[in-house]
Tab-separated table of C-alpha atoms and ligand atoms in Angstrom:
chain	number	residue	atom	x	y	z
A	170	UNK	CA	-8.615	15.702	-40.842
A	171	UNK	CA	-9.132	12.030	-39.720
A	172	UNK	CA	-7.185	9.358	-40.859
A	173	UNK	CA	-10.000	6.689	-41.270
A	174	UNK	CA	-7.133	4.148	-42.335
A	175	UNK	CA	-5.862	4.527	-38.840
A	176	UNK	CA	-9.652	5.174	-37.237
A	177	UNK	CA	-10.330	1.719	-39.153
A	178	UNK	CA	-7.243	-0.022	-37.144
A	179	UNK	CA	-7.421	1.156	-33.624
A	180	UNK	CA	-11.678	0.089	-33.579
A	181	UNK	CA	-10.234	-3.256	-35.387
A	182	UNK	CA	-7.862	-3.333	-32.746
A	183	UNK	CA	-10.838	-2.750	-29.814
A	184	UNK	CA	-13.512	-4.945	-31.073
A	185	UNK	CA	-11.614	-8.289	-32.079
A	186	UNK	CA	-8.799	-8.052	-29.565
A	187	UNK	CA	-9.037	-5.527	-26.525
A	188	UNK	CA	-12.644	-4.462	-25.971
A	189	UNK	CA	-11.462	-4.280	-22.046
A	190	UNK	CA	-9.040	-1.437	-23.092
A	191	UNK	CA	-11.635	0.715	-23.823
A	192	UNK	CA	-14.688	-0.047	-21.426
A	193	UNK	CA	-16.611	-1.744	-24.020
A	194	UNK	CA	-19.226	-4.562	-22.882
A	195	UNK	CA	-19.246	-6.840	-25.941
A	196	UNK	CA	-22.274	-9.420	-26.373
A	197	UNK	CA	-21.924	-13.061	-27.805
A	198	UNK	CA	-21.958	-11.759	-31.258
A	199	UNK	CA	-19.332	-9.090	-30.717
A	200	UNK	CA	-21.767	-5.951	-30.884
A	201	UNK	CA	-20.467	-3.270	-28.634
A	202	UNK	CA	-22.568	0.477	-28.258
A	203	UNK	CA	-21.625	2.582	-30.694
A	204	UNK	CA	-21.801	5.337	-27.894
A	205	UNK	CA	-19.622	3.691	-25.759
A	206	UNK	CA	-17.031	3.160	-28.246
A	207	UNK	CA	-17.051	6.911	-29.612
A	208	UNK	CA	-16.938	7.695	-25.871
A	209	UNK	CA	-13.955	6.090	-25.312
A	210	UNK	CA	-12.370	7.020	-28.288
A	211	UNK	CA	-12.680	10.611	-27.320
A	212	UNK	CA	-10.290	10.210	-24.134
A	213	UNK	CA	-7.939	10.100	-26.445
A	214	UNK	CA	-6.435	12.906	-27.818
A	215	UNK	CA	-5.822	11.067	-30.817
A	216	UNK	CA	-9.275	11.341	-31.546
A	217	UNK	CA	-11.228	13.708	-29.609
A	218	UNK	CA	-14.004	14.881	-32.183
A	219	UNK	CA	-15.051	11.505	-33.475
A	220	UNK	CA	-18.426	10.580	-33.578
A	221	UNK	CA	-20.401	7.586	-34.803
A	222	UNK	CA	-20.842	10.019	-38.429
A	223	UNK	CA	-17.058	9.368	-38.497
A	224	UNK	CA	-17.043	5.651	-38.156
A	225	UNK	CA	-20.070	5.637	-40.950
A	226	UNK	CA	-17.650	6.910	-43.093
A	227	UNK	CA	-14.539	4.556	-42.051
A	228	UNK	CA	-16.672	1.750	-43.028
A	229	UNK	CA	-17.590	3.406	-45.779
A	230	UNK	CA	-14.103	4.199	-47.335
A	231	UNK	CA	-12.685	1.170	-46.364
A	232	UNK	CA	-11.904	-1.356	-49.412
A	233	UNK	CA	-12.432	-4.250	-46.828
A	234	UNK	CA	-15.669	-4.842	-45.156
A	235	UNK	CA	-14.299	-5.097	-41.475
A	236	UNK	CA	-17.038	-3.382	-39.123
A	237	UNK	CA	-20.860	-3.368	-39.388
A	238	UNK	CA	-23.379	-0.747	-37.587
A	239	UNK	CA	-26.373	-1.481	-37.020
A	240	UNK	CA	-29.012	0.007	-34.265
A	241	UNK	CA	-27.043	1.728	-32.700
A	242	UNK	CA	-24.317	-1.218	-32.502
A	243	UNK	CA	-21.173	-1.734	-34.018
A	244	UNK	CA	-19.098	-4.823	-34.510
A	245	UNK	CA	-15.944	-6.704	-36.512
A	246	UNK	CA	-17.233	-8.894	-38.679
A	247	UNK	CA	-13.884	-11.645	-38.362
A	248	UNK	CA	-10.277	-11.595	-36.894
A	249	UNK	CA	-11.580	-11.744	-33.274
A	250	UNK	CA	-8.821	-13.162	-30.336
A	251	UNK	CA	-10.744	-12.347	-27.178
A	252	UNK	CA	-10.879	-15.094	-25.269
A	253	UNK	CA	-14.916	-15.480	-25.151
A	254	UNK	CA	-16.145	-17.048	-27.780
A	255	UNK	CA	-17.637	-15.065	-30.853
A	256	UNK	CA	-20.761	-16.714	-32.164
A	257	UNK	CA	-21.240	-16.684	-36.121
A	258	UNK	CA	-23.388	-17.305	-38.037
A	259	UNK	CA	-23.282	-21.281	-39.619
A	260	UNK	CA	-23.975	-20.946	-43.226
A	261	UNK	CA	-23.253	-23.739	-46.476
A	262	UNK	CA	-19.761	-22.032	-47.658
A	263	UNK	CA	-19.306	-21.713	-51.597
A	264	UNK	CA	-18.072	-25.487	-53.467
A	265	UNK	CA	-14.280	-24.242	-53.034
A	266	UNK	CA	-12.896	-21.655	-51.267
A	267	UNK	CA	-8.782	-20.426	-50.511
A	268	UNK	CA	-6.331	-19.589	-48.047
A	269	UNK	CA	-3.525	-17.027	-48.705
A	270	UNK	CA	-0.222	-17.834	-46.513
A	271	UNK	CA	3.081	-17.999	-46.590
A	272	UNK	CA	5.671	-20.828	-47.828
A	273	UNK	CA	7.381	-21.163	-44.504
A	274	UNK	CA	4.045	-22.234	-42.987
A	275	UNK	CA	3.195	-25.110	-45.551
A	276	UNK	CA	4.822	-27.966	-43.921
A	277	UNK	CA	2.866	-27.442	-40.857
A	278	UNK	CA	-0.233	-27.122	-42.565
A	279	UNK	CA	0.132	-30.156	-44.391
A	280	UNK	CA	0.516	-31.946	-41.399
A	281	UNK	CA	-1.894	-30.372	-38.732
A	282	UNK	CA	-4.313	-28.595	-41.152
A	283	UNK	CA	-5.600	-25.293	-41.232
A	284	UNK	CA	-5.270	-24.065	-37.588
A	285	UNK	CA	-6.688	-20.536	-36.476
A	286	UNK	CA	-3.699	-20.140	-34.597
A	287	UNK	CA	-4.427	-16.671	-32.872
A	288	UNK	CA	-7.765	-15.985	-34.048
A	289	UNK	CA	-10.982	-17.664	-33.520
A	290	UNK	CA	-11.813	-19.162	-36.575
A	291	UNK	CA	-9.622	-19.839	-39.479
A	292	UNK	CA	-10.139	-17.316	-42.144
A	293	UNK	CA	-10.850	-18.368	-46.081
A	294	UNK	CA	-11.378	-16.810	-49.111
A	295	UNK	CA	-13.514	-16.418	-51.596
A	296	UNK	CA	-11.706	-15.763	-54.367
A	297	UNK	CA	-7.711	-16.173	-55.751
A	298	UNK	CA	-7.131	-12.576	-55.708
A	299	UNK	CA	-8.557	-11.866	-52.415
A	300	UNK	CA	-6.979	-15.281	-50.653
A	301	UNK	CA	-3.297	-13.416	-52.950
A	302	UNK	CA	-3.684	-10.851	-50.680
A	303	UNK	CA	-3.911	-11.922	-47.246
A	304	UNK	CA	-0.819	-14.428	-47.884
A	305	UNK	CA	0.899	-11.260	-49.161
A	306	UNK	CA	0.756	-9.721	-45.467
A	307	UNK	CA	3.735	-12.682	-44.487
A	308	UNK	CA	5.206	-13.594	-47.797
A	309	UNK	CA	5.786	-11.744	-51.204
A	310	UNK	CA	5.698	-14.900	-52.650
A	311	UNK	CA	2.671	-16.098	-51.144
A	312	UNK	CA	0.743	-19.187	-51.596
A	313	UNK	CA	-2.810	-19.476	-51.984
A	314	UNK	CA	-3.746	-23.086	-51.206
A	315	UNK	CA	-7.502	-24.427	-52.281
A	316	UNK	CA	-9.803	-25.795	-50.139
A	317	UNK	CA	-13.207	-28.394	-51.031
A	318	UNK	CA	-15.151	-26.533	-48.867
A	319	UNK	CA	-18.223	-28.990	-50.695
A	320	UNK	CA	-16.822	-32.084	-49.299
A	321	UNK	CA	-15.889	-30.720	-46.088
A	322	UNK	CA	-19.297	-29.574	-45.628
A	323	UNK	CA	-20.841	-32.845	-46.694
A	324	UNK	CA	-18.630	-34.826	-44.079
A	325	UNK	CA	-19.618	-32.263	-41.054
A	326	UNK	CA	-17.201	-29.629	-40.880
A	327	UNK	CA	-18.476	-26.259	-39.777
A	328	UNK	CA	-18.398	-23.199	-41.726
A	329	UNK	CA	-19.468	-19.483	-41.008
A	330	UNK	CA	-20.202	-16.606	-42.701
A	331	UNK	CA	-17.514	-13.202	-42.167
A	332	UNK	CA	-18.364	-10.782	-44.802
A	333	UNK	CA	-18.877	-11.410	-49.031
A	334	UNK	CA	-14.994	-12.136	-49.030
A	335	UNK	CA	-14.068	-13.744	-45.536
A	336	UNK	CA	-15.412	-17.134	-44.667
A	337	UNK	CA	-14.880	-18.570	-40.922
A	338	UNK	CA	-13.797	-22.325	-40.333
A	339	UNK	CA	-12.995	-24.025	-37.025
A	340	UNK	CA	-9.825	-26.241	-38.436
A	341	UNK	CA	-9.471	-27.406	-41.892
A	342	UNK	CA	-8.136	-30.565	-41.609
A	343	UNK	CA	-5.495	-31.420	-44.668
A	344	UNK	CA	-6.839	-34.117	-46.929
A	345	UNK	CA	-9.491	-30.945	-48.297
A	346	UNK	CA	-6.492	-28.354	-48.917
A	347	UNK	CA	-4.761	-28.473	-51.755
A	348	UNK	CA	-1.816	-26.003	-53.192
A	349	UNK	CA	-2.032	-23.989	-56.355
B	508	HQG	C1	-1.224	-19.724	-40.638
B	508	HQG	C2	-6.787	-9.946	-42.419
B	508	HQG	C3	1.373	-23.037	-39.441
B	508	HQG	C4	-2.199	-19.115	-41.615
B	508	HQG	C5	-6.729	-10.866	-43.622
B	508	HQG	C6	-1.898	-17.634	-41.439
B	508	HQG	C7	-7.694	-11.974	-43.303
B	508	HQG	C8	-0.626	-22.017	-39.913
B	508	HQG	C9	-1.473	-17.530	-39.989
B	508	HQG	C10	-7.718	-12.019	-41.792
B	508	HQG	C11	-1.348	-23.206	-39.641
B	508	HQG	C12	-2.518	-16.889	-39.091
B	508	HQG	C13	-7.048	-13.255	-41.254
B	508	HQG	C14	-0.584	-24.340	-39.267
B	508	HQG	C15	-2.776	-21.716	-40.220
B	508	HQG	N1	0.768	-24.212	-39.170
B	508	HQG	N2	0.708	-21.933	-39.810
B	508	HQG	N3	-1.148	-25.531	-39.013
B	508	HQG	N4	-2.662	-22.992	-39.833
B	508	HQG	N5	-1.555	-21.111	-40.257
B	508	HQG	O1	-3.528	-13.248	-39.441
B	508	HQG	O2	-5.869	-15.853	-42.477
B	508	HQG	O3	-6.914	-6.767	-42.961
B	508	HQG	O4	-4.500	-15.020	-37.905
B	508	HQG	O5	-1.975	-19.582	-42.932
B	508	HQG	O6	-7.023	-10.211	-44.810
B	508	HQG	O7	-3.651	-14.563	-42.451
B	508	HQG	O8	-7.030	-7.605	-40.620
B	508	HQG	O9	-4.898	-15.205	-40.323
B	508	HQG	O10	-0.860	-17.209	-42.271
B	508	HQG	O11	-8.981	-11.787	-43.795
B	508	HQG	O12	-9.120	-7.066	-41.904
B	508	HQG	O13	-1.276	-18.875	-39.524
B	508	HQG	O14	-6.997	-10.852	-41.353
B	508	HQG	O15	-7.846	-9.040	-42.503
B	508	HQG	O16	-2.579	-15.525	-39.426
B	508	HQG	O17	-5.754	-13.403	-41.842
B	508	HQG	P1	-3.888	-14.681	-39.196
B	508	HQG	P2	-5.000	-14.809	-41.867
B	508	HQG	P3	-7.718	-7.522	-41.970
């Protein structure tokens, strides 16, 4: 029986951070073949058997929207660290969105902004609940600070389109975050 929880991890873990690990030739928009990942997946006897059926039905059981297929393609929607450069898509984000993080790391985003730190983008919200939950990965007392995504739009700043929930930034700078 798979574990699609743990399927849903290790193919998170190949397409936003290791692609090299496991042969994968990953274009601009961080499609990979969904042959060659199954392929490589089955050198492993962790998961010798899975086919792209199996990763149909990760996606599908997963709560979060990580990994799209498509054409015979599959890709991460966010969270990418590979050092070339994901293209998304620009879109007009939602009037306000949020940022779930923790309280030790609010002094530093007062001062420098919202950073993406390891990632590529810096990830938002968009809703209270959602932004609850990613601060509550670092903090159980997380904070969930609120960004005018409206006036950061209107004065230039870039935003990008992850999945219904994620939105992409390149740095939020402080004066359009407030706490709440
Ligand atoms: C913090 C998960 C100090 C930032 C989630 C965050 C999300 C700063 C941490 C997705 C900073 C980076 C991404 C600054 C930002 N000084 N700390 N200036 N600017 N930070 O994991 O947003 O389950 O890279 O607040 O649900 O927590 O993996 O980003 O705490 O959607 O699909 O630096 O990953 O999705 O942490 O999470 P991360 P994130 P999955």
């Amino acid at each position: 029986m798979i574990n699609y929880e743990e399927l849903s991890k290790e193919v998170s873990y190949a397409l936003r951070h290791a692609p090299w690990e496991y042969e994968l030739e990953m274009d601009e928009e961080g499609w990979v073949s969904v042959e060659q990942l199954v392929d490589a997946l089955n050198k492993d006897m962790k998961w010798i058997g899975t086919s792209e059926d199996d990763l149909l039905v990760m996606i599908d059981k997963s709560e979060k929207k990580r990994h799209e297929i498509s054409g015979g393609k599959i890709r991460a929607f966010y969270g990418h660290s590979i050092p070339m450069h994901i293209k998304k898509e620009k879109m007009i984000p939602p009037d306000i969105l949020y940022h779930g993080t923790a309280r030790r790391f609010l002094s530093s985003i007062k001062i420098n902004g919202l950073l993406p730190q390891g990632r590529q983008y810096v990830h938002l919200s968009q809703d209270i609940s959602t932004a609850q939950s990613v601060g509550l990965r670092r903090d159980n007392k997380p904070c969930v600070l609120q960004i005018d995504a409206k006036r950061a739009w209107e004065d230039g700043i870039l935003f990008y389109f992850g999945n219904e929930k994620v939105w992409l930034a390149d740095v939020i700078p402080s004066k359009y975050i407030t706490e709440i």
